[in-house]
Short mmCIF file of C-alpha atoms and ligand atoms in Angstrom, two decimals:
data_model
loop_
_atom_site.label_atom_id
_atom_site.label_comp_id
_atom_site.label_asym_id
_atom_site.label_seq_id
_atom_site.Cartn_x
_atom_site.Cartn_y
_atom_site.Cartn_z
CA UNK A 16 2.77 15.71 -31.83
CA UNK A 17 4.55 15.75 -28.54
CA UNK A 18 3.68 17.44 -25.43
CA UNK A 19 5.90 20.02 -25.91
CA UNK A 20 4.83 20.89 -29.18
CA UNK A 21 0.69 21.15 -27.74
CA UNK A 22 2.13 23.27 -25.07
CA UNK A 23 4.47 25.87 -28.07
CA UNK A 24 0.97 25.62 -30.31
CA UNK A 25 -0.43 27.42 -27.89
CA UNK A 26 2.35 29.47 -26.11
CA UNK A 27 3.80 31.12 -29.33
CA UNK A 28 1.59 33.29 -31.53
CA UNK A 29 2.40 33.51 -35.18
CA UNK A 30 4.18 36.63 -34.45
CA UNK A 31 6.21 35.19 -31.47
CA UNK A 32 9.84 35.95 -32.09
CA UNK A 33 12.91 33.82 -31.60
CA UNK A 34 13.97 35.17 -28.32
CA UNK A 35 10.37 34.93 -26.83
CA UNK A 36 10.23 31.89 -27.76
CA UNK A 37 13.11 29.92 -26.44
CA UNK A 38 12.23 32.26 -22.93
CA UNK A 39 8.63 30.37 -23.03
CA UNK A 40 9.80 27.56 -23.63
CA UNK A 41 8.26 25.24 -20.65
CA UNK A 42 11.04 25.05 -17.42
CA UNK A 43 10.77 21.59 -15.87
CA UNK A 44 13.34 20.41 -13.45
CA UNK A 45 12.42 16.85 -12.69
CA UNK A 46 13.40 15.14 -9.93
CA UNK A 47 14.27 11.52 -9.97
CA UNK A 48 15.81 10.97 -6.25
CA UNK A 49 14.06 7.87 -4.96
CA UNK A 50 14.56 4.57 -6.88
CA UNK A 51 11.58 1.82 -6.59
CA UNK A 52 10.99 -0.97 -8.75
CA UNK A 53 7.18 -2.75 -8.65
CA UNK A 54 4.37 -4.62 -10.39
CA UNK A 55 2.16 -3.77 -7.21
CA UNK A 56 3.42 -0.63 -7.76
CA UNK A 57 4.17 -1.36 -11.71
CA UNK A 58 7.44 -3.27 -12.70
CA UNK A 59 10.36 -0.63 -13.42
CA UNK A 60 12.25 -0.09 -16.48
CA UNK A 61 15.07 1.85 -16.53
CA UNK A 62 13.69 5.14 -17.52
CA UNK A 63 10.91 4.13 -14.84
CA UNK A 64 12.34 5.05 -11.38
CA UNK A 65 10.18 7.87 -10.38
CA UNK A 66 9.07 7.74 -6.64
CA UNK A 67 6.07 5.80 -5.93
CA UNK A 68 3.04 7.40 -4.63
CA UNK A 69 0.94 5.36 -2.42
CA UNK A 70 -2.78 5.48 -2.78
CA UNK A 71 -4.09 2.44 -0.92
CA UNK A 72 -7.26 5.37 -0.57
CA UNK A 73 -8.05 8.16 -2.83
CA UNK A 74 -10.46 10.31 -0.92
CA UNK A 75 -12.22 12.48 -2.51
CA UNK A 76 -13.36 16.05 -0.64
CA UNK A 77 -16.18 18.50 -2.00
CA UNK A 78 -13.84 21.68 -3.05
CA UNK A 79 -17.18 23.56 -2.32
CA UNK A 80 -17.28 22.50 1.24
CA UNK A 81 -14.81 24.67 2.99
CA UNK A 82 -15.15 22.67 6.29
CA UNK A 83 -14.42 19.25 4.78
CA UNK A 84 -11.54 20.62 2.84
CA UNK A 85 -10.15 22.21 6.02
CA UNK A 86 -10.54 18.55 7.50
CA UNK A 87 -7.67 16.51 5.78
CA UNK A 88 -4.98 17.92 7.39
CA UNK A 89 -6.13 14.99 10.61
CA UNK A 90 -7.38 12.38 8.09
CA UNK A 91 -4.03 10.49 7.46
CA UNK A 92 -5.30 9.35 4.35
CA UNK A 93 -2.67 8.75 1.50
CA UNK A 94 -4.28 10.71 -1.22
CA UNK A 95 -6.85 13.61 -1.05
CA UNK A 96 -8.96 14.61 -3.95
CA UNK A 97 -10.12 18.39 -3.77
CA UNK A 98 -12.73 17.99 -5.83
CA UNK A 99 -14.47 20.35 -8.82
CA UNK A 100 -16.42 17.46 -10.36
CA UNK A 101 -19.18 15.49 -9.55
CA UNK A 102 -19.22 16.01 -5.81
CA UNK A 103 -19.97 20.03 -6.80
CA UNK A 104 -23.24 21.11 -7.55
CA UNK A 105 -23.04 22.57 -10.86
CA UNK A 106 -23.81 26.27 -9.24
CA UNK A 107 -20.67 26.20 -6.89
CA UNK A 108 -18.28 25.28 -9.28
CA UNK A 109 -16.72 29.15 -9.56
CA UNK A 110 -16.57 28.45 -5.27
CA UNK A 111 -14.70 25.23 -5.04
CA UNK A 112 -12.07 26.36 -7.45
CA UNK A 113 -11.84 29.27 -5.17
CA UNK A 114 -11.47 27.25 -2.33
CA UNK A 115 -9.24 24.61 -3.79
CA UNK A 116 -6.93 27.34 -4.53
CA UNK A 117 -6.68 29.34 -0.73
CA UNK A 118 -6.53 25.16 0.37
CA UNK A 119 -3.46 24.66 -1.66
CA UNK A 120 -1.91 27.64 -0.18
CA UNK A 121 -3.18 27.30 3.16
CA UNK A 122 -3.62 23.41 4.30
CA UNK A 123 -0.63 21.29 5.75
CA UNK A 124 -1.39 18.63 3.76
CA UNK A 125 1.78 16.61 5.62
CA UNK A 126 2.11 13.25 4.15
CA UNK A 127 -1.03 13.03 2.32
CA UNK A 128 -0.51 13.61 -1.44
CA UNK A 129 -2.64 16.82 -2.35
CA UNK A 130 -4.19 16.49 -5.55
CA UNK A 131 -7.26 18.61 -7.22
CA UNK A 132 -9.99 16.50 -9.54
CA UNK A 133 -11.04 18.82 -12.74
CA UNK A 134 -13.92 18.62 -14.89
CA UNK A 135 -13.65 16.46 -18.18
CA UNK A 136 -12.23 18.35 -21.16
CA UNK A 137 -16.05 17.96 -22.68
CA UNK A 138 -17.80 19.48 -19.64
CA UNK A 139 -16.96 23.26 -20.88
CA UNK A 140 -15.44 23.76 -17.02
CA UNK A 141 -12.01 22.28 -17.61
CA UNK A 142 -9.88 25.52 -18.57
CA UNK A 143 -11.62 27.36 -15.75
CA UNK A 144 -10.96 25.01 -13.71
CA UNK A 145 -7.33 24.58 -14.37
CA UNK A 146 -6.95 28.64 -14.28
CA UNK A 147 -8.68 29.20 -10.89
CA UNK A 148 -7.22 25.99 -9.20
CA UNK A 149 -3.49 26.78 -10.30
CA UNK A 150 -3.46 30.57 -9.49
CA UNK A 151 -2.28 29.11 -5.67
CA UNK A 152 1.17 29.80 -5.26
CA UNK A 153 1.25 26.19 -4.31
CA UNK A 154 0.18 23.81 -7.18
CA UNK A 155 -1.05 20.45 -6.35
CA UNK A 156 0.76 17.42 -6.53
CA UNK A 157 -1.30 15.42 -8.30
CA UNK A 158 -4.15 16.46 -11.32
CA UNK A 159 -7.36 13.62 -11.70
CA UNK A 160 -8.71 13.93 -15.20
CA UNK A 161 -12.28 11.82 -15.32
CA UNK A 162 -14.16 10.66 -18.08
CA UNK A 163 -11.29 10.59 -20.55
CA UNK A 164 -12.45 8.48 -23.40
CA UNK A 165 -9.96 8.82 -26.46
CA UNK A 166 -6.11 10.15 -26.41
CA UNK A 167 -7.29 13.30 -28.59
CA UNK A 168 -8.94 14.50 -25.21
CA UNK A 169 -5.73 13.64 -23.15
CA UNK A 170 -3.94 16.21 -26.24
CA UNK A 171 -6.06 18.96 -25.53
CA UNK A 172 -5.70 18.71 -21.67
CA UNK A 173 -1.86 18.90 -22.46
CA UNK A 174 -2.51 22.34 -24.24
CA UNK A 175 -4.87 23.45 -21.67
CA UNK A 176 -2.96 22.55 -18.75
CA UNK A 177 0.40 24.01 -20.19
CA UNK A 178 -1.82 27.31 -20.94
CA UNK A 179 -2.81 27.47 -17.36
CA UNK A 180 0.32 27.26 -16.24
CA UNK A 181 1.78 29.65 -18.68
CA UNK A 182 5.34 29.18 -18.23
CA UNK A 183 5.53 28.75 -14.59
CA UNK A 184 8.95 26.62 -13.69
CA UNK A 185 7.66 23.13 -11.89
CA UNK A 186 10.53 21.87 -9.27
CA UNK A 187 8.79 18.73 -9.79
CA UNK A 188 6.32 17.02 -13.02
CA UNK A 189 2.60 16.82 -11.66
CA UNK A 190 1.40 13.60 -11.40
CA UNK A 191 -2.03 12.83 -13.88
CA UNK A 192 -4.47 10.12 -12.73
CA UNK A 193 -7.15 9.78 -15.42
CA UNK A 194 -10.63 8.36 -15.09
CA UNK A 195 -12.15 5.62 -17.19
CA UNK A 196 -15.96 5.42 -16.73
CA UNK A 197 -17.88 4.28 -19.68
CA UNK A 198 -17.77 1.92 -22.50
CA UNK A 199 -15.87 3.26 -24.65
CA UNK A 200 -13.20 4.69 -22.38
CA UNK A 201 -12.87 1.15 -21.49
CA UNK A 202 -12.80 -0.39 -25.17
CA UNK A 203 -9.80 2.74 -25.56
CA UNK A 204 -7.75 2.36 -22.36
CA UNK A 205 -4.76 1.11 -24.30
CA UNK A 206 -3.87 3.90 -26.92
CA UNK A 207 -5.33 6.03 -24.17
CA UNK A 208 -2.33 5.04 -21.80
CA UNK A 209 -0.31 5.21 -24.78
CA UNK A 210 -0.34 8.25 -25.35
CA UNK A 211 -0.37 9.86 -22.00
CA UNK A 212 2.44 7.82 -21.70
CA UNK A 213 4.19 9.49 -24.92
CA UNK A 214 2.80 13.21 -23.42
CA UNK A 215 4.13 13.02 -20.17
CA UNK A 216 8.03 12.54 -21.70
CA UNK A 217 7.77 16.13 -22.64
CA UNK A 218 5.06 17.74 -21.00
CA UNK A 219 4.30 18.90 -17.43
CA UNK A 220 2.94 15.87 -15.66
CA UNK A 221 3.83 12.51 -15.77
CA UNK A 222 0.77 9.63 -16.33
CA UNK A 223 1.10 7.62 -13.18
CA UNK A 224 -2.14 5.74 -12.56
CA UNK A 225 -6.17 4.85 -13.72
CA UNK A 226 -9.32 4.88 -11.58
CA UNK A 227 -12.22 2.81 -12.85
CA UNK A 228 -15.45 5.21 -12.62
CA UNK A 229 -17.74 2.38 -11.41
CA UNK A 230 -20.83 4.46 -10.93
CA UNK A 231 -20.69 6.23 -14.09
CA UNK A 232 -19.72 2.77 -16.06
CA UNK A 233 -22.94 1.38 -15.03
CA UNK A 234 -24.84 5.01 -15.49
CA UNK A 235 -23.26 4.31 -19.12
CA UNK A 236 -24.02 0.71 -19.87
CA UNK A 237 -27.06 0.56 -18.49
CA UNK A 238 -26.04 -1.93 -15.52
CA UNK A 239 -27.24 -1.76 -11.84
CA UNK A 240 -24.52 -1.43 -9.02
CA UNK A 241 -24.18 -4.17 -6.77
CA UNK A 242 -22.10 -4.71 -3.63
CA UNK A 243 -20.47 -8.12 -5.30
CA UNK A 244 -19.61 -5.88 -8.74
CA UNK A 245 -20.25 -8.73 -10.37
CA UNK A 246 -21.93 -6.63 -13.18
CA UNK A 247 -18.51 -5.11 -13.56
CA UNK A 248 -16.32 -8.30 -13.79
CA UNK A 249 -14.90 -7.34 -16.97
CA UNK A 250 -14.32 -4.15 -16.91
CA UNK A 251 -12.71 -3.83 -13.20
CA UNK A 252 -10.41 -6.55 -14.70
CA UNK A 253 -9.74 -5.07 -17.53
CA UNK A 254 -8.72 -1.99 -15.72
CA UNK A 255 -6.02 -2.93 -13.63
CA UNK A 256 -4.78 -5.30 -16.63
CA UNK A 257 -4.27 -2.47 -18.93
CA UNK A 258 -3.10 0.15 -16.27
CA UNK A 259 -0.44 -2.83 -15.31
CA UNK A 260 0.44 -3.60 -18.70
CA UNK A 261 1.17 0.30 -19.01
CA UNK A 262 2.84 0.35 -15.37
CA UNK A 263 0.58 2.53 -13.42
CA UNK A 264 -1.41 2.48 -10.47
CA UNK A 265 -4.67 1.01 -10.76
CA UNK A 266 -7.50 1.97 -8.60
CA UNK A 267 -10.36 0.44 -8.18
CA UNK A 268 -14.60 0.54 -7.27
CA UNK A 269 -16.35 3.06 -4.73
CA UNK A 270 -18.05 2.00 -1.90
CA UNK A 271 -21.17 4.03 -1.53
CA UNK A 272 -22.42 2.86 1.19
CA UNK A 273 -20.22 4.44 3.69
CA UNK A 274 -21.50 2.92 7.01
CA UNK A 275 -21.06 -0.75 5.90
CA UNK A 276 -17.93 -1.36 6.79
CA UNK A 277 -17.97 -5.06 6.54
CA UNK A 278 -18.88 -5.29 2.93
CA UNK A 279 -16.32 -2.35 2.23
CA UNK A 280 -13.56 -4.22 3.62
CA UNK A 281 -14.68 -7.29 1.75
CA UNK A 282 -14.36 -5.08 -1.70
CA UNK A 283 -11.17 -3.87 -0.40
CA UNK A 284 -9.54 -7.08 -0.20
CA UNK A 285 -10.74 -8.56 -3.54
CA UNK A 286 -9.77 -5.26 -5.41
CA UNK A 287 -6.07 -6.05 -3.79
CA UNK A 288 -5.94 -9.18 -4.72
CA UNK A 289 -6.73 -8.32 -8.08
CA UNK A 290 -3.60 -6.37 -8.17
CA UNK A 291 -5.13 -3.20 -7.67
CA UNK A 292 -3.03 -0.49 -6.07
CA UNK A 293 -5.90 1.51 -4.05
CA UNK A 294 -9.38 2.69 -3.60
CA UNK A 295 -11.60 5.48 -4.24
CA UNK A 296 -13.57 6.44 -0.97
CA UNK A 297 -16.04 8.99 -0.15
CA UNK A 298 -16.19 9.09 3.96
CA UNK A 299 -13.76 9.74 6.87
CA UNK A 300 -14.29 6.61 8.18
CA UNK A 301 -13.64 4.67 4.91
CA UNK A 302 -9.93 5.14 5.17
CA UNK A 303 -8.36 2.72 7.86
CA UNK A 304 -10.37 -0.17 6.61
CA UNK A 305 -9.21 0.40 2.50
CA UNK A 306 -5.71 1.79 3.76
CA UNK A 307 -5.88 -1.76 5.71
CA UNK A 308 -6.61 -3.71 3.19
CA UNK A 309 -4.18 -2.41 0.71
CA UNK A 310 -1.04 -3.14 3.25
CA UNK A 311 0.32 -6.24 2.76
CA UNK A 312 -0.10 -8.13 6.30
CA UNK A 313 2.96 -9.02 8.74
CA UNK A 314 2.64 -12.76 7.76
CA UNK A 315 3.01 -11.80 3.81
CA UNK A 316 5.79 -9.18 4.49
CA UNK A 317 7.55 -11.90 6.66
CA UNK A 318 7.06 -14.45 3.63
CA UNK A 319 8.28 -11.59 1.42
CA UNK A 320 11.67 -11.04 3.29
CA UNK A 321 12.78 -14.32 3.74
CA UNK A 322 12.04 -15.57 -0.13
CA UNK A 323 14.28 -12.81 -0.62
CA UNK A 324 16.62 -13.53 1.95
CA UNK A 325 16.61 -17.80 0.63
CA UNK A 326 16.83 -16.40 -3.87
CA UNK A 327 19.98 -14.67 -2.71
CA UNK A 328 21.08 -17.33 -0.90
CA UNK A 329 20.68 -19.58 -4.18
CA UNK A 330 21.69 -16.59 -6.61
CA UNK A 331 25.25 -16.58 -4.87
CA UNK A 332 25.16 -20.56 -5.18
CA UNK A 333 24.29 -20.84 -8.90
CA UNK A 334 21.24 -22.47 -8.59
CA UNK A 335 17.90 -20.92 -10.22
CA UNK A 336 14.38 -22.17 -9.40
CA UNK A 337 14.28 -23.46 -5.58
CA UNK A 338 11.61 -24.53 -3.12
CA UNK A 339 10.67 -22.50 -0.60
CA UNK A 340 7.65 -23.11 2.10
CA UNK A 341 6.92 -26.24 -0.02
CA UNK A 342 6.48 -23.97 -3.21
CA UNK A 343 8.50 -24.10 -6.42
CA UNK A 344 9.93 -20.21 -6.52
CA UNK A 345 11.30 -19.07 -9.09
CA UNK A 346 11.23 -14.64 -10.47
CA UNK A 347 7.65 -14.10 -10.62
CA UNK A 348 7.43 -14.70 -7.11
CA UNK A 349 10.81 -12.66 -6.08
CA UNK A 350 8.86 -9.56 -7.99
CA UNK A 351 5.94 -10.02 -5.80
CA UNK A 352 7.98 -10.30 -2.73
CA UNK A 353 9.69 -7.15 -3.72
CA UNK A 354 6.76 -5.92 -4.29
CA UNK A 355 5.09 -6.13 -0.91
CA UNK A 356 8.34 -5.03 0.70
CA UNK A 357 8.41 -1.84 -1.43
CA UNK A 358 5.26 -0.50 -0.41
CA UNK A 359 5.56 -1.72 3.27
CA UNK A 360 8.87 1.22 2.47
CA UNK A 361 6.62 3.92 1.63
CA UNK A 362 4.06 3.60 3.75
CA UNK A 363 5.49 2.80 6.76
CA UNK A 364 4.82 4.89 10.15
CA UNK A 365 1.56 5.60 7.92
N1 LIG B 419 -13.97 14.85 3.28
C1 LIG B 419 -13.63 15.45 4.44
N2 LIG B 419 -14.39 15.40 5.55
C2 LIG B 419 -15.53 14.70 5.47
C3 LIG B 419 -15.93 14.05 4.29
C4 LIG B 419 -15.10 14.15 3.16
N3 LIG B 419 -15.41 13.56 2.01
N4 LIG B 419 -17.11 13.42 4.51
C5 LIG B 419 -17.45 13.68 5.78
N5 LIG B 419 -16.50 14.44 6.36
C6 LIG B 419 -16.49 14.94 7.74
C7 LIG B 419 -17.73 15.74 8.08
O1 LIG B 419 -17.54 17.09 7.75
C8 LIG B 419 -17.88 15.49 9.55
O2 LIG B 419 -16.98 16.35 10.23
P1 LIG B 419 -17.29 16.84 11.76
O3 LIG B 419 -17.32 15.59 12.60
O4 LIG B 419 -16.16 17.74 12.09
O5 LIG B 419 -18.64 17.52 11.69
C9 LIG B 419 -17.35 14.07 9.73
O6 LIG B 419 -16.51 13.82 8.62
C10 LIG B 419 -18.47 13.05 9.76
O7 LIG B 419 -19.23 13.20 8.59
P2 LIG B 419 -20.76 12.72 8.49
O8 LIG B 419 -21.61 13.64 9.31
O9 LIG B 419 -20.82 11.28 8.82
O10 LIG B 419 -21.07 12.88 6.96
P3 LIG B 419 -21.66 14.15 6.20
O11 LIG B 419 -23.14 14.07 6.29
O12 LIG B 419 -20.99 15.40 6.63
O13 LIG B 419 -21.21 13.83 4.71
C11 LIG B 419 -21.22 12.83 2.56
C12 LIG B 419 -21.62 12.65 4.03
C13 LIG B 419 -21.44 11.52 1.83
C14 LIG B 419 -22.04 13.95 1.96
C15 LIG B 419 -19.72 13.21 2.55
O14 LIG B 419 -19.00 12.15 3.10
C16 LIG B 419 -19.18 13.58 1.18
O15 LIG B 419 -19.40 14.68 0.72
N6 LIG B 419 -18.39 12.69 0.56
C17 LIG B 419 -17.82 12.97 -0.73
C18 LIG B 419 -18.80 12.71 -1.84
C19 LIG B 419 -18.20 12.94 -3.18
O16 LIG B 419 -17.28 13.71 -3.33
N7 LIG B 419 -18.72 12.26 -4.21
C20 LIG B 419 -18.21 12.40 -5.55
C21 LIG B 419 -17.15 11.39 -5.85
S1 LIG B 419 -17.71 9.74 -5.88
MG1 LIG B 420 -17.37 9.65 -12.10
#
């Protein structure tokens, strides 16, 4: 069943007639102005050439604390997560949706990408969640669905979330970032992907990355959380694998320890080289070091321009495979260098 069919089960009643029906039917005008192609960022196909997002961070900010939330306007941070999850104390739920909703109105959130996390659909606070959080006239850009574990969950967000929204007209698809944080969400990433993939060609959002729930993997396994993450070497590689294979954003481990900067930008830099897209962080002064990290430096972007500048030079000529810098170069490596120039694009003056 397609997304537009989870969002009709529930928006027409059996005794819905014709002419309601076609006026519920969902209005989405989506907007496909800006053309990247990536691998960093995913590798396009054709029907791929939505705008990329940058989330070199993903911060996340207690929706219950009303002082925090006011805070992100002056953060700079690429992505901020208003948050009705696990940074809420069960009791304050009701008060962070409230809150999320006056910030959505309210904040300037300027270039930061404003998105709200949700409870899992098995908590028994998702709907309320989605109901209170998109009653702002404003609706954030970007939903975070955690603990998804199987695509029938994904289904019933789709019905949920199109119930929400009743038939509200988006001028632009919201962007869904799910969470995988056990073992079984990781053993069913791929038909997971697969069929948010499938969902978002009809529905209201469009699947555009995965965050790998560290803390709660562990909680679930029955591993202890170490600095090195060695305990998580297969999973936090299987992560960004499958997210790439589907062309999303990956994003990868929190830091806890906020003040240790030093082993936060060592994380940082291993998770990028990984081919991780971002990082989850928890603290204010988190950001600069991840957002760092996740920028490719001035010596790689001046590597990356002139491998492109040198494989058009021997595209025009004929030739294929050349040498460049002593290295054999041949299209994996002109992707790459694409790559890094593309998000040096949209991040720049960031
Ligand atoms: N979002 C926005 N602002 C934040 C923030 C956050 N996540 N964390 C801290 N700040 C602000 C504080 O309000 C404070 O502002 P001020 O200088 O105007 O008073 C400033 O940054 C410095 O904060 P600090 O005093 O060092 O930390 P704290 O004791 O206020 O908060 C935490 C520490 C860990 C409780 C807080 O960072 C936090 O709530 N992080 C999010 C945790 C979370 O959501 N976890 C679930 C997902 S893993
Ligand atoms: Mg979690």
């Amino acid at each position: 069943m397609d997304a537009m069919s989870l969002c009709l089960r529930r928006t027409i009643g059996p005794r819905t007639g014709c002419s309601t029906l076609l006026s519920r039917i969902f209005k989405i005008r989506t907007e496909r102005t800006v053309h990247y192609s990536s691998g960093v960022l995913g590798q396009s196909t054709p029907e791929q050439t939505e705008r990329f997002v940058p989330r070199r961070a993903m911060m996340y900010v207690p929706g219950s604390d009303k002082k925090k939330l006011g805070k992100i306007p002056s953060l700079q941070v690429d992505c901020a997560v208003m948050d009705c999850e696990d940074g809420v104390a069960m009791n304050r739920k009701l008060e962070a949706r409230l809150n999320i909703s006056e910030a959505l109105d309210t904040l300037d959130f300027g270039q930061t990408e404003c998105a709200v996390r949700i409870n899992s659909v098995n908590s028994g606070f998702m709907e309320e969640d989605l109901r209170i959080t998109l009653m702002a006239n404003k609706l954030p850009q970007a939903l975070m669905l955690p603990k998804v574990e199987t695509p029938e969950e994904l289904e019933l967000f789709t019905e949920k979330l199109c119930t929400a929204l009743d038939d509200r007209a988006l001028a632009e698809k919201l962007r869904l970032v799910i969470f995988v944080e056990s073992a079984i969400g990781i053993i069913n990433l791929e038909p997971v992907c697969r069929r948010g993939l499938e969902l978002s060609k009809s529905g209201p959002y469009k699947l555009d990355g995965v965050v790998f729930g560290s803390d709660d993997f562990c909680a679930d396994i029955g591993a202890t959380r170490s600095v090195e993450c060695t305990e998580v070497m297969y999973a936090r590689q299987k992560v960004v694998l499958t997210a790439k294979a589907f062309r999303l954003q990956a994003i990868d481990v929190v830091h806890t320890d906020y003040k240790d900067l030093d082993s936060l930008k060592r994380q940082s830099i291993e998770g990028a080289r990984m081919g991780y897209t971002g990082k989850q962080v928890i603290h204010p002064g988190q950001i600069s070091t991840v957002q760092e990290a996740f920028t490719p430096s001035p010596e790689k972007i001046e590597w990356a321009t002139e491998l492109i500048q040198a494989f058009d030079g021997h595209q025009k000529s004929g030739r294929g495979a050349f040498t460049f810098r002593g290295n054999m170069i041949d299209m994996p490596l002109l992707l790459q260098a694409r790559n890094i120039l593309e998000l040096v694009k949209v991040t720049r003056g960031r």
